[in-house]
CSV table of C-alpha atoms in Angstrom, one decimal:
chain,number,residue,atom,x,y,z
A,1,MET,CA,21.2,-8.0,-11.5
A,2,ASP,CA,19.7,-4.6,-12.1
A,3,GLU,CA,22.7,-3.5,-14.1
A,4,LEU,CA,22.5,-6.6,-16.3
A,5,LEU,CA,18.8,-6.0,-17.0
A,6,GLU,CA,19.6,-2.4,-17.8
A,7,ALA,CA,22.3,-3.3,-20.2
A,8,VAL,CA,19.9,-5.8,-21.9
A,9,ASP,CA,17.3,-3.1,-22.1
A,10,VAL,CA,19.7,-0.7,-23.8
A,11,VAL,CA,20.6,-3.4,-26.3
A,12,ALA,CA,16.9,-4.1,-26.9
A,13,ASP,CA,16.1,-0.4,-27.4
A,14,SER,CA,19.0,0.0,-29.9
A,15,GLY,CA,17.5,-2.5,-32.3
A,16,PHE,CA,20.5,-4.9,-32.1
A,17,GLU,CA,18.9,-7.5,-29.9
A,18,GLY,CA,18.8,-10.1,-32.7
A,19,VAL,CA,22.5,-9.6,-33.6
A,20,VAL,CA,23.7,-9.7,-30.0
A,21,THR,CA,21.5,-12.7,-29.3
A,22,TRP,CA,22.8,-14.7,-32.2
A,23,LEU,CA,26.4,-13.6,-31.5
A,24,LEU,CA,26.1,-14.9,-27.9
A,25,ARG,CA,24.5,-18.1,-29.1
A,26,LEU,CA,27.3,-18.6,-31.7
A,27,ILE,CA,30.0,-18.1,-28.9
A,28,GLY,CA,28.0,-20.5,-26.7
A,29,LEU,CA,27.9,-23.1,-29.5
A,30,LEU,CA,31.6,-22.8,-30.1
A,31,ALA,CA,32.3,-23.2,-26.3
A,32,LEU,CA,30.0,-26.2,-26.1
A,33,PHE,CA,31.6,-28.0,-29.1
A,34,GLY,CA,35.0,-27.1,-27.8
A,35,GLY,CA,34.3,-28.6,-24.4
A,36,LEU,CA,32.8,-31.7,-26.0
A,37,GLY,CA,35.8,-32.0,-28.3
A,38,LEU,CA,38.2,-31.8,-25.4
A,39,TRP,CA,36.2,-34.2,-23.3
A,40,LEU,CA,35.7,-36.8,-26.0
A,41,GLY,CA,39.2,-36.3,-27.5
A,42,THR,CA,41.0,-37.1,-24.2
A,43,GLU,CA,41.2,-40.5,-22.4
A,44,LEU,CA,41.3,-39.0,-18.9
A,45,GLY,CA,37.5,-38.9,-18.3
A,46,LEU,CA,35.7,-35.7,-17.4
A,47,LEU,CA,38.1,-32.9,-16.9
A,48,TRP,CA,37.5,-29.5,-15.3
A,49,LEU,CA,38.2,-27.4,-18.4
A,50,PRO,CA,35.8,-29.3,-20.7
A,51,ALA,CA,33.1,-29.3,-18.0
A,52,VAL,CA,33.4,-25.6,-17.6
A,53,LEU,CA,33.3,-25.0,-21.3
A,54,ILE,CA,30.2,-27.2,-21.7
A,55,LEU,CA,28.5,-25.4,-18.9
A,56,VAL,CA,29.4,-21.9,-20.2
A,57,GLY,CA,28.4,-22.9,-23.7
A,58,PHE,CA,25.0,-24.1,-22.5
A,59,VAL,CA,24.5,-20.9,-20.4
A,60,LEU,CA,25.3,-18.7,-23.4
A,61,LEU,CA,22.9,-20.7,-25.5
A,62,VAL,CA,20.0,-20.2,-23.1
A,63,ALA,CA,20.9,-16.8,-21.4
A,64,PRO,CA,20.1,-14.4,-24.2
A,65,SER,CA,16.6,-15.6,-24.6
A,66,VAL,CA,15.9,-15.5,-20.8
A,67,LEU,CA,17.5,-12.1,-20.3
A,68,LEU,CA,15.5,-10.5,-23.2
A,69,LEU,CA,12.3,-12.1,-21.7
A,70,LEU,CA,13.1,-10.7,-18.3
A,71,ALA,CA,13.9,-7.3,-19.8
A,72,GLU,CA,10.4,-7.2,-21.5
A,73,PHE,CA,8.7,-7.9,-18.2
A,74,ALA,CA,10.8,-5.5,-16.1
């Protein structure tokens, strides 16, 4: 966890925190919509791959904000 916070701190110090945050959010949004598309486009119910994509997409949407907030307090 310390290494992750250190990497986030380096990104925040470099001035690219906004770019990295929005890039991770965009990837998360694509994963979320991809998972929803696979889930709703198939007739087999909830599959593992769409569920994982939805979970990863949600985490990538929320994680950048949380990590930058933790880096500011650390």
